[in-house]
PDB file of C-alpha atoms (C1' of nucleotides) in Angstrom:
ATOM      1  CA  MET A   1     -16.817  -2.359   1.331  1.00  0.00           C
ATOM      2  CA  ASP A   2     -13.803   0.360   1.663  1.00  0.00           C
ATOM      3  CA  ILE A   3     -11.604  -0.593  -0.603  1.00  0.00           C
ATOM      4  CA  GLU A   4      -8.949   1.945  -0.309  1.00  0.00           C
ATOM      5  CA  ARG A   5      -8.896   0.661   3.635  1.00  0.00           C
ATOM      6  CA  SER A   6      -8.781  -3.100   2.599  1.00  0.00           C
ATOM      7  CA  ILE A   7      -5.812  -2.753   0.022  1.00  0.00           C
ATOM      8  CA  SER A   8      -3.715  -1.034   2.623  1.00  0.00           C
ATOM      9  CA  ALA A   9      -4.343  -3.448   4.727  1.00  0.00           C
ATOM     10  CA  LEU A  10      -2.986  -5.936   2.322  1.00  0.00           C
ATOM     11  CA  ASN A  11      -0.203  -3.947   1.387  1.00  0.00           C
ATOM     12  CA  ASN A  12       2.092  -5.612   3.989  1.00  0.00           C
ATOM     13  CA  PRO A  13       3.530  -8.956   3.264  1.00  0.00           C
ATOM     14  CA  MET A  14       3.007  -9.801   7.391  1.00  0.00           C
ATOM     15  CA  ARG A  15      -0.376  -9.078   7.485  1.00  0.00           C
ATOM     16  CA  ARG A  16      -1.365 -11.060   4.424  1.00  0.00           C
ATOM     17  CA  ARG A  17       0.718 -13.869   5.941  1.00  0.00           C
ATOM     18  CA  ILE A  18      -1.644 -13.373   9.206  1.00  0.00           C
ATOM     19  CA  LEU A  19      -4.525 -13.841   7.041  1.00  0.00           C
ATOM     20  CA  GLU A  20      -2.999 -17.199   5.431  1.00  0.00           C
ATOM     21  CA  TRP A  21      -2.236 -18.390   8.970  1.00  0.00           C
ATOM     22  CA  LEU A  22      -5.978 -18.252  10.081  1.00  0.00           C
ATOM     23  CA  LYS A  23      -7.041 -20.181   7.410  1.00  0.00           C
ATOM     24  CA  ASP A  24      -6.363 -22.769   9.801  1.00  0.00           C
ATOM     25  CA  ARG A  25      -6.898 -23.062  13.088  1.00  0.00           C
ATOM     26  CA  SER A  26      -3.683 -25.573  13.635  1.00  0.00           C
ATOM     27  CA  ASN A  27      -1.397 -23.362  12.660  1.00  0.00           C
ATOM     28  CA  PHE A  28      -1.351 -22.137  16.090  1.00  0.00           C
ATOM     29  CA  PRO A  29      -0.832 -23.851  19.483  1.00  0.00           C
ATOM     30  CA  PRO A  30      -3.972 -25.836  20.700  1.00  0.00           C
ATOM     31  CA  ALA A  31      -6.881 -23.621  22.663  1.00  0.00           C
ATOM     32  CA  LEU A  32      -6.267 -22.447  25.983  1.00  0.00           C
ATOM     33  CA  PRO A  33      -8.032 -24.694  28.320  1.00  0.00           C
ATOM     34  CA  GLY A  34     -11.748 -23.706  28.430  1.00  0.00           C
ATOM     35  CA  HIS A  35     -11.545 -22.006  24.743  1.00  0.00           C
ATOM     36  CA  GLU A  36     -11.623 -25.173  23.160  1.00  0.00           C
ATOM     37  CA  ASP A  37     -14.990 -24.328  21.059  1.00  0.00           C
ATOM     38  CA  LEU A  38     -13.298 -21.465  19.675  1.00  0.00           C
ATOM     39  CA  GLU A  39     -12.103 -20.849  16.428  1.00  0.00           C
ATOM     40  CA  GLY A  40     -10.147 -17.850  16.861  1.00  0.00           C
ATOM     41  CA  VAL A  41      -6.914 -16.800  17.891  1.00  0.00           C
ATOM     42  CA  CYS A  42      -5.399 -14.898  20.651  1.00  0.00           C
ATOM     43  CA  VAL A  43      -2.955 -11.787  19.670  1.00  0.00           C
ATOM     44  CA  ALA A  44      -0.041 -13.819  21.957  1.00  0.00           C
ATOM     45  CA  TYR A  45       0.035 -16.324  19.334  1.00  0.00           C
ATOM     46  CA  ILE A  46       0.023 -14.668  16.513  1.00  0.00           C
ATOM     47  CA  GLN A  47       2.894 -12.335  17.765  1.00  0.00           C
ATOM     48  CA  GLU A  48       4.797 -15.647  18.320  1.00  0.00           C
ATOM     49  CA  LYS A  49       4.598 -17.047  14.878  1.00  0.00           C
ATOM     50  CA  ALA A  50       5.226 -13.652  13.397  1.00  0.00           C
ATOM     51  CA  LYS A  51       8.102 -12.957  15.812  1.00  0.00           C
ATOM     52  CA  LEU A  52       6.885  -9.450  16.022  1.00  0.00           C
ATOM     53  CA  SER A  53       6.025  -6.729  18.892  1.00  0.00           C
ATOM     54  CA  GLN A  54       3.113  -7.329  21.003  1.00  0.00           C
ATOM     55  CA  SER A  55       2.001  -3.857  19.928  1.00  0.00           C
ATOM     56  CA  THR A  56       2.879  -3.945  16.293  1.00  0.00           C
ATOM     57  CA  ILE A  57       0.685  -7.495  15.943  1.00  0.00           C
ATOM     58  CA  SER A  58      -2.229  -5.680  18.013  1.00  0.00           C
ATOM     59  CA  ASN A  59      -2.176  -2.776  15.549  1.00  0.00           C
ATOM     60  CA  TYR A  60      -1.709  -5.106  12.691  1.00  0.00           C
ATOM     61  CA  MET A  61      -5.040  -6.992  13.561  1.00  0.00           C
ATOM     62  CA  GLY A  62      -6.494  -3.633  14.416  1.00  0.00           C
ATOM     63  CA  LEU A  63      -5.909  -2.884  10.385  1.00  0.00           C
ATOM     64  CA  LEU A  64      -7.220  -5.967   9.508  1.00  0.00           C
ATOM     65  CA  LYS A  65      -9.933  -5.802  11.460  1.00  0.00           C
ATOM     66  CA  GLN A  66     -11.172  -2.120  10.449  1.00  0.00           C
ATOM     67  CA  ALA A  67     -10.483  -3.386   6.785  1.00  0.00           C
ATOM     68  CA  GLY A  68     -13.011  -6.362   7.266  1.00  0.00           C
ATOM     69  CA  PHE A  69     -10.783  -8.942   6.745  1.00  0.00           C
ATOM     70  CA  VAL A  70     -10.954 -10.558  10.412  1.00  0.00           C
ATOM     71  CA  LYS A  71     -13.679 -10.494  13.036  1.00  0.00           C
ATOM     72  CA  ALA A  72     -12.606  -9.687  17.410  1.00  0.00           C
ATOM     73  CA  GLU A  73     -14.555 -11.699  19.837  1.00  0.00           C
ATOM     74  CA  ARG A  74     -13.221 -10.751  23.315  1.00  0.00           C
ATOM     75  CA  HIS A  75     -13.426 -13.537  25.989  1.00  0.00           C
ATOM     76  CA  GLY A  76     -11.874 -12.543  29.010  1.00  0.00           C
ATOM     77  CA  GLN A  77      -8.868 -11.086  28.748  1.00  0.00           C
ATOM     78  CA  TRP A  78      -8.167 -12.377  25.771  1.00  0.00           C
ATOM     79  CA  THR A  79      -9.356 -11.244  22.167  1.00  0.00           C
ATOM     80  CA  PHE A  80      -9.744 -13.810  19.715  1.00  0.00           C
ATOM     81  CA  TYR A  81      -9.315 -13.527  16.103  1.00  0.00           C
ATOM     82  CA  ARG A  82     -10.639 -15.503  13.402  1.00  0.00           C
ATOM     83  CA  ARG A  83     -11.419 -14.651   9.287  1.00  0.00           C
ATOM     84  CA  ASP A  84     -14.361 -12.870   8.262  1.00  0.00           C
ATOM     85  CA  GLU A  85     -15.092 -15.146   4.889  1.00  0.00           C
ATOM     86  CA  GLU A  86     -18.089 -13.686   3.891  1.00  0.00           C
ATOM     87  CA  ASN A  87     -16.097 -10.128   3.739  1.00  0.00           C
ATOM     88  CA  ILE A  88     -13.102 -11.378   2.407  1.00  0.00           C
ATOM     89  CA  GLN A  89     -15.343 -12.874  -0.413  1.00  0.00           C
ATOM     90  CA  ALA A  90     -16.946  -9.506  -1.092  1.00  0.00           C
ATOM     91  CA  PHE A  91     -13.490  -7.657  -1.088  1.00  0.00           C
ATOM     92  CA  LEU A  92     -12.404 -10.339  -3.605  1.00  0.00           C
ATOM     93  CA  ALA A  93     -15.704  -9.542  -5.437  1.00  0.00           C
ATOM     94  CA  ALA A  94     -14.944  -5.662  -5.420  1.00  0.00           C
ATOM     95  CA  VAL A  95     -11.568  -5.827  -6.739  1.00  0.00           C
ATOM     96  CA  LYS A  96     -12.356  -7.749  -9.423  1.00  0.00           C
ATOM     97  CA  ASP A  97     -15.124  -5.730 -10.378  1.00  0.00           C
ATOM     98  CA  GLU A  98     -13.093  -2.145 -10.444  1.00  0.00           C
ATOM     99  CA  LEU A  99      -9.938  -4.290 -12.022  1.00  0.00           C
ATOM    100  CA  LEU A 100     -11.850  -6.393 -14.449  1.00  0.00           C
ATOM    101  CA  LYS A 101     -13.031  -4.569 -18.328  1.00  0.00           C
ATOM    102  CA  THR A 102     -15.809  -6.899 -18.957  1.00  0.00           C
TER     103      THR A 102
ATOM    104  CA  MET B   1       3.243 -12.522 -11.101  1.00  0.00           C
ATOM    105  CA  ASP B   2       4.387 -10.606  -7.916  1.00  0.00           C
ATOM    106  CA  ILE B   3       1.859  -9.826  -5.778  1.00  0.00           C
ATOM    107  CA  GLU B   4       3.505  -7.736  -3.446  1.00  0.00           C
ATOM    108  CA  ARG B   5       4.475  -5.375  -6.541  1.00  0.00           C
ATOM    109  CA  SER B   6       1.059  -5.377  -7.345  1.00  0.00           C
ATOM    110  CA  ILE B   7      -0.845  -4.663  -4.635  1.00  0.00           C
ATOM    111  CA  SER B   8       1.669  -1.527  -4.062  1.00  0.00           C
ATOM    112  CA  ALA B   9       0.868  -0.249  -7.434  1.00  0.00           C
ATOM    113  CA  LEU B  10      -3.017  -0.868  -6.638  1.00  0.00           C
ATOM    114  CA  ASN B  11      -2.957   1.081  -3.337  1.00  0.00           C
ATOM    115  CA  ASN B  12      -3.220   4.503  -4.565  1.00  0.00           C
ATOM    116  CA  PRO B  13      -6.626   5.780  -5.710  1.00  0.00           C
ATOM    117  CA  MET B  14      -5.319   7.673  -8.914  1.00  0.00           C
ATOM    118  CA  ARG B  15      -3.113   4.686 -10.140  1.00  0.00           C
ATOM    119  CA  ARG B  16      -6.672   2.334 -10.005  1.00  0.00           C
ATOM    120  CA  ARG B  17      -8.592   5.275 -11.672  1.00  0.00           C
ATOM    121  CA  ILE B  18      -6.329   5.498 -14.456  1.00  0.00           C
ATOM    122  CA  LEU B  19      -6.439   1.612 -14.720  1.00  0.00           C
ATOM    123  CA  GLU B  20     -10.269   1.890 -15.102  1.00  0.00           C
ATOM    124  CA  TRP B  21     -10.111   5.093 -17.483  1.00  0.00           C
ATOM    125  CA  LEU B  22      -7.788   2.658 -19.614  1.00  0.00           C
ATOM    126  CA  LYS B  23     -10.658  -0.001 -19.798  1.00  0.00           C
ATOM    127  CA  ASP B  24     -12.396   2.395 -22.609  1.00  0.00           C
ATOM    128  CA  ARG B  25     -10.223   4.418 -24.976  1.00  0.00           C
ATOM    129  CA  SER B  26     -13.330   6.838 -25.346  1.00  0.00           C
ATOM    130  CA  ASN B  27     -12.450   8.126 -21.842  1.00  0.00           C
ATOM    131  CA  PHE B  28      -9.856  10.050 -23.698  1.00  0.00           C
ATOM    132  CA  PRO B  29      -9.309  12.209 -26.551  1.00  0.00           C
ATOM    133  CA  PRO B  30      -9.346  10.792 -29.960  1.00  0.00           C
ATOM    134  CA  ALA B  31      -5.896   9.178 -31.272  1.00  0.00           C
ATOM    135  CA  LEU B  32      -3.183  11.432 -32.621  1.00  0.00           C
ATOM    136  CA  PRO B  33      -3.355  11.670 -36.347  1.00  0.00           C
ATOM    137  CA  GLY B  34      -1.453   8.748 -37.713  1.00  0.00           C
ATOM    138  CA  HIS B  35      -1.895   6.484 -35.026  1.00  0.00           C
ATOM    139  CA  GLU B  36      -5.786   5.738 -35.217  1.00  0.00           C
ATOM    140  CA  ASP B  37      -5.132   2.231 -34.828  1.00  0.00           C
ATOM    141  CA  LEU B  38      -3.648   2.158 -31.653  1.00  0.00           C
ATOM    142  CA  GLU B  39      -5.361   1.319 -29.066  1.00  0.00           C
ATOM    143  CA  GLY B  40      -3.184   2.694 -26.111  1.00  0.00           C
ATOM    144  CA  VAL B  41      -3.331   6.290 -24.649  1.00  0.00           C
ATOM    145  CA  CYS B  42      -0.273   8.593 -24.747  1.00  0.00           C
ATOM    146  CA  VAL B  43       1.248   9.807 -21.383  1.00  0.00           C
ATOM    147  CA  ALA B  44      -0.122  13.065 -22.092  1.00  0.00           C
ATOM    148  CA  TYR B  45      -4.149  12.381 -22.192  1.00  0.00           C
ATOM    149  CA  ILE B  46      -3.771  10.635 -18.777  1.00  0.00           C
ATOM    150  CA  GLN B  47      -2.088  13.816 -17.109  1.00  0.00           C
ATOM    151  CA  GLU B  48      -4.408  16.010 -18.741  1.00  0.00           C
ATOM    152  CA  LYS B  49      -7.243  13.824 -17.175  1.00  0.00           C
ATOM    153  CA  ALA B  50      -5.514  13.016 -14.149  1.00  0.00           C
ATOM    154  CA  LYS B  51      -4.341  16.956 -13.301  1.00  0.00           C
ATOM    155  CA  LEU B  52      -1.372  15.500 -11.590  1.00  0.00           C
ATOM    156  CA  SER B  53       2.046  16.639 -12.787  1.00  0.00           C
ATOM    157  CA  GLN B  54       4.012  15.032 -15.797  1.00  0.00           C
ATOM    158  CA  SER B  55       6.551  13.412 -13.981  1.00  0.00           C
ATOM    159  CA  THR B  56       4.076  11.964 -11.491  1.00  0.00           C
ATOM    160  CA  ILE B  57       1.796  10.324 -14.382  1.00  0.00           C
ATOM    161  CA  SER B  58       5.345   8.990 -15.849  1.00  0.00           C
ATOM    162  CA  ASN B  59       6.205   7.347 -12.515  1.00  0.00           C
ATOM    163  CA  TYR B  60       2.785   6.161 -11.912  1.00  0.00           C
ATOM    164  CA  MET B  61       2.598   4.419 -15.472  1.00  0.00           C
ATOM    165  CA  GLY B  62       6.048   2.695 -14.707  1.00  0.00           C
ATOM    166  CA  LEU B  63       4.919   1.394 -11.533  1.00  0.00           C
ATOM    167  CA  LEU B  64       1.831   0.027 -13.329  1.00  0.00           C
ATOM    168  CA  LYS B  65       3.715  -1.318 -16.014  1.00  0.00           C
ATOM    169  CA  GLN B  66       6.451  -2.762 -13.757  1.00  0.00           C
ATOM    170  CA  ALA B  67       3.219  -4.552 -11.722  1.00  0.00           C
ATOM    171  CA  GLY B  68       1.859  -6.066 -14.880  1.00  0.00           C
ATOM    172  CA  PHE B  69      -1.367  -4.044 -15.245  1.00  0.00           C
ATOM    173  CA  VAL B  70      -0.470  -2.075 -18.400  1.00  0.00           C
ATOM    174  CA  LYS B  71       1.745  -2.491 -21.652  1.00  0.00           C
ATOM    175  CA  ALA B  72       3.766   0.611 -23.031  1.00  0.00           C
ATOM    176  CA  GLU B  73       4.563   0.804 -27.106  1.00  0.00           C
ATOM    177  CA  ARG B  74       6.686   3.260 -28.186  1.00  0.00           C
ATOM    178  CA  HIS B  75       5.655   5.296 -31.513  1.00  0.00           C
ATOM    179  CA  GLY B  76       8.264   7.889 -32.026  1.00  0.00           C
ATOM    180  CA  GLN B  77       7.928  10.682 -29.387  1.00  0.00           C
ATOM    181  CA  TRP B  78       5.077   9.115 -27.587  1.00  0.00           C
ATOM    182  CA  THR B  79       4.416   5.972 -25.481  1.00  0.00           C
ATOM    183  CA  PHE B  80       1.009   4.368 -25.621  1.00  0.00           C
ATOM    184  CA  TYR B  81      -0.073   2.461 -22.741  1.00  0.00           C
ATOM    185  CA  ARG B  82      -3.072  -0.070 -22.624  1.00  0.00           C
ATOM    186  CA  ARG B  83      -3.968  -2.379 -19.998  1.00  0.00           C
ATOM    187  CA  ASP B  84      -2.810  -5.705 -19.948  1.00  0.00           C
ATOM    188  CA  GLU B  85      -6.029  -7.535 -19.516  1.00  0.00           C
ATOM    189  CA  GLU B  86      -4.305 -11.079 -19.015  1.00  0.00           C
ATOM    190  CA  ASN B  87      -1.578 -10.242 -16.439  1.00  0.00           C
ATOM    191  CA  ILE B  88      -4.697  -8.769 -14.693  1.00  0.00           C
ATOM    192  CA  GLN B  89      -6.646 -11.602 -14.727  1.00  0.00           C
ATOM    193  CA  ALA B  90      -3.500 -13.576 -13.381  1.00  0.00           C
ATOM    194  CA  PHE B  91      -3.115 -10.933 -10.644  1.00  0.00           C
ATOM    195  CA  LEU B  92      -6.803 -11.423  -9.686  1.00  0.00           C
ATOM    196  CA  ALA B  93      -6.179 -15.192  -9.809  1.00  0.00           C
ATOM    197  CA  ALA B  94      -3.468 -14.797  -7.416  1.00  0.00           C
ATOM    198  CA  VAL B  95      -4.819 -12.949  -4.970  1.00  0.00           C
ATOM    199  CA  LYS B  96      -7.891 -15.368  -4.915  1.00  0.00           C
ATOM    200  CA  ASP B  97      -6.027 -17.668  -4.419  1.00  0.00           C
ATOM    201  CA  GLU B  98      -3.811 -16.202  -1.664  1.00  0.00           C
ATOM    202  CA  LEU B  99      -6.692 -14.786  -0.088  1.00  0.00           C
ATOM    203  CA  LEU B 100      -9.660 -17.541  -0.078  1.00  0.00           C
ATOM    204  CA  LYS B 101      -9.892 -20.341   2.297  1.00  0.00           C
ATOM    205  CA  THR B 102     -11.176 -23.114   0.197  1.00  0.00           C
TER     206      THR B 102
ATOM    207  C1'  DT C   1      -8.614  -5.548  47.113  1.00  0.00           C
ATOM    208  C1'  DC C   2      -4.258  -6.323  44.769  1.00  0.00           C
ATOM    209  C1'  DC C   3      -1.174  -8.219  41.563  1.00  0.00           C
ATOM    210  C1'  DA C   4      -0.737 -10.612  36.976  1.00  0.00           C
ATOM    211  C1'  DT C   5      -1.837 -11.172  32.569  1.00  0.00           C
ATOM    212  C1'  DA C   6      -3.785  -9.505  27.333  1.00  0.00           C
ATOM    213  C1'  DA C   7      -4.163  -6.319  24.776  1.00  0.00           C
ATOM    214  C1'  DA C   8      -4.575  -1.588  23.300  1.00  0.00           C
ATOM    215  C1'  DT C   9      -2.906   2.751  23.254  1.00  0.00           C
ATOM    216  C1'  DC C  10       0.891   6.075  23.064  1.00  0.00           C
ATOM    217  C1'  DG C  11       5.201   8.570  21.112  1.00  0.00           C
ATOM    218  C1'  DA C  12       8.800   8.288  18.587  1.00  0.00           C
ATOM    219  C1'  DA C  13      12.532   7.226  15.620  1.00  0.00           C
ATOM    220  C1'  DA C  14      13.403   5.054  10.830  1.00  0.00           C
ATOM    221  C1'  DT C  15      11.984   3.981   6.175  1.00  0.00           C
ATOM    222  C1'  DA C  16       8.814   4.389   2.505  1.00  0.00           C
ATOM    223  C1'  DT C  17       5.500   6.912  -0.599  1.00  0.00           C
ATOM    224  C1'  DC C  18       3.907  10.729  -2.763  1.00  0.00           C
ATOM    225  C1'  DT C  19       4.578  14.181  -5.622  1.00  0.00           C
ATOM    226  C1'  DC C  20       6.296  18.481  -7.564  1.00  0.00           C
ATOM    227  C1'  DG C  21       9.808  21.320 -10.372  1.00  0.00           C
ATOM    228  C1'  DA C  22      13.974  20.794 -12.957  1.00  0.00           C
ATOM    229  C1'  DT C  23      16.829  18.297 -15.877  1.00  0.00           C
ATOM    230  C1'  DA C  24      17.919  14.722 -18.971  1.00  0.00           C
ATOM    231  C1'  DT C  25      16.826  11.566 -23.008  1.00  0.00           C
ATOM    232  C1'  DA C  26      14.573  10.634 -27.377  1.00  0.00           C
ATOM    233  C1'  DC C  27      12.810  11.809 -31.478  1.00  0.00           C
ATOM    234  C1'  DC C  28      11.370  14.361 -35.353  1.00  0.00           C
ATOM    235  C1'  DA C  29      11.126  18.032 -38.418  1.00  0.00           C
ATOM    236  C1'  DA C  30      12.768  22.123 -40.519  1.00  0.00           C
TER     237       DA C  30
ATOM    238  C1'  DT D   1      22.294  20.485 -37.085  1.00  0.00           C
ATOM    239  C1'  DT D   2      18.940  23.201 -34.546  1.00  0.00           C
ATOM    240  C1'  DG D   3      14.783  23.474 -31.962  1.00  0.00           C
ATOM    241  C1'  DG D   4      10.591  21.653 -30.222  1.00  0.00           C
ATOM    242  C1'  DT D   5       7.774  18.090 -28.279  1.00  0.00           C
ATOM    243  C1'  DA D   6       6.904  13.359 -25.340  1.00  0.00           C
ATOM    244  C1'  DT D   7       8.409  10.930 -21.866  1.00  0.00           C
ATOM    245  C1'  DA D   8      11.702   9.788 -18.460  1.00  0.00           C
ATOM    246  C1'  DT D   9      14.701  10.425 -14.664  1.00  0.00           C
ATOM    247  C1'  DC D  10      16.616  12.960 -10.474  1.00  0.00           C
ATOM    248  C1'  DG D  11      16.629  15.246  -6.165  1.00  0.00           C
ATOM    249  C1'  DA D  12      13.785  16.873  -2.750  1.00  0.00           C
ATOM    250  C1'  DG D  13      10.652  18.212   0.852  1.00  0.00           C
ATOM    251  C1'  DA D  14       5.854  16.676   2.568  1.00  0.00           C
ATOM    252  C1'  DT D  15       3.100  13.110   4.099  1.00  0.00           C
ATOM    253  C1'  DA D  16       2.468   7.853   5.472  1.00  0.00           C
ATOM    254  C1'  DT D  17       3.664   3.667   7.027  1.00  0.00           C
ATOM    255  C1'  DT D  18       6.306   0.426   9.982  1.00  0.00           C
ATOM    256  C1'  DT D  19       7.840  -0.945  13.940  1.00  0.00           C
ATOM    257  C1'  DC D  20       9.615  -0.582  18.710  1.00  0.00           C
ATOM    258  C1'  DG D  21       9.194   0.032  23.613  1.00  0.00           C
ATOM    259  C1'  DA D  22       6.678   2.260  27.425  1.00  0.00           C
ATOM    260  C1'  DT D  23       2.429   3.265  29.298  1.00  0.00           C
ATOM    261  C1'  DT D  24      -2.632   2.544  30.225  1.00  0.00           C
ATOM    262  C1'  DT D  25      -6.442  -0.166  30.168  1.00  0.00           C
ATOM    263  C1'  DA D  26      -9.349  -4.433  31.349  1.00  0.00           C
ATOM    264  C1'  DT D  27      -9.876  -8.535  33.179  1.00  0.00           C
ATOM    265  C1'  DG D  28      -9.887 -12.561  36.328  1.00  0.00           C
ATOM    266  C1'  DG D  29      -7.562 -14.755  40.367  1.00  0.00           C
ATOM    267  C1'  DA D  30      -5.535 -14.858  45.192  1.00  0.00           C
TER     268       DA D  30
END
DNA sequence: TCCATAAATCGAAATATCTCGATATACCAA
DNA sequence: TTGGTATATCGAGATATTTCGATTTATGGA
């Protein structure tokens, strides 16, 4: 749990928004044919919703991944990103522990 | 609760450290004579512990104050800073709410 | 093999943050 | 009123982040 890297990743409104979008797969277009079983979302879908360049979104997803907020799964030419709920909870616990007095 | 501003304020190791130091008044030298009843800590004490310039610490405390993490109380020529526990808890709740899925 | 598509990486310009020393402001004491 | 001390603000250089378009890499299909 690298709190430094995690807070940096969160220190950007669009990255936080992406994390929120990923809470619900239905925020994005339906899964590509043959990938209906995957919970993750491909970079192109995120890019389309965020309206930022492909390279920027790829970079953002990399930062979120390094921070532990998302997991990436490569299937063919697509990379599917989804939230890492366990790590997100661990981050919240760590921030709480560092910030709270008691 | 401006989560943007708060996360920015936290996105710095020394500012987070100051927030931790302020959990316990005894992390700093004893109160100045005549101010024993105050829980806050003056800028000079924080500066001495942080080993950064006076202007930097003044700036940092201003950012932490704008973010709602600390309260400032002026007494004579001194400004005493102390944690705002209520706002800190509100921030944690807000981050949890934004970040957590359920 | 060759081409098309998805994603990652590179290089760079614009903007923001960090941090300082110098200066300004506020306040106290003589 | 004058001088001293504490803090805030200003201006600037160094560094980091943001975001892009161009390029590279990986993969799958004709």
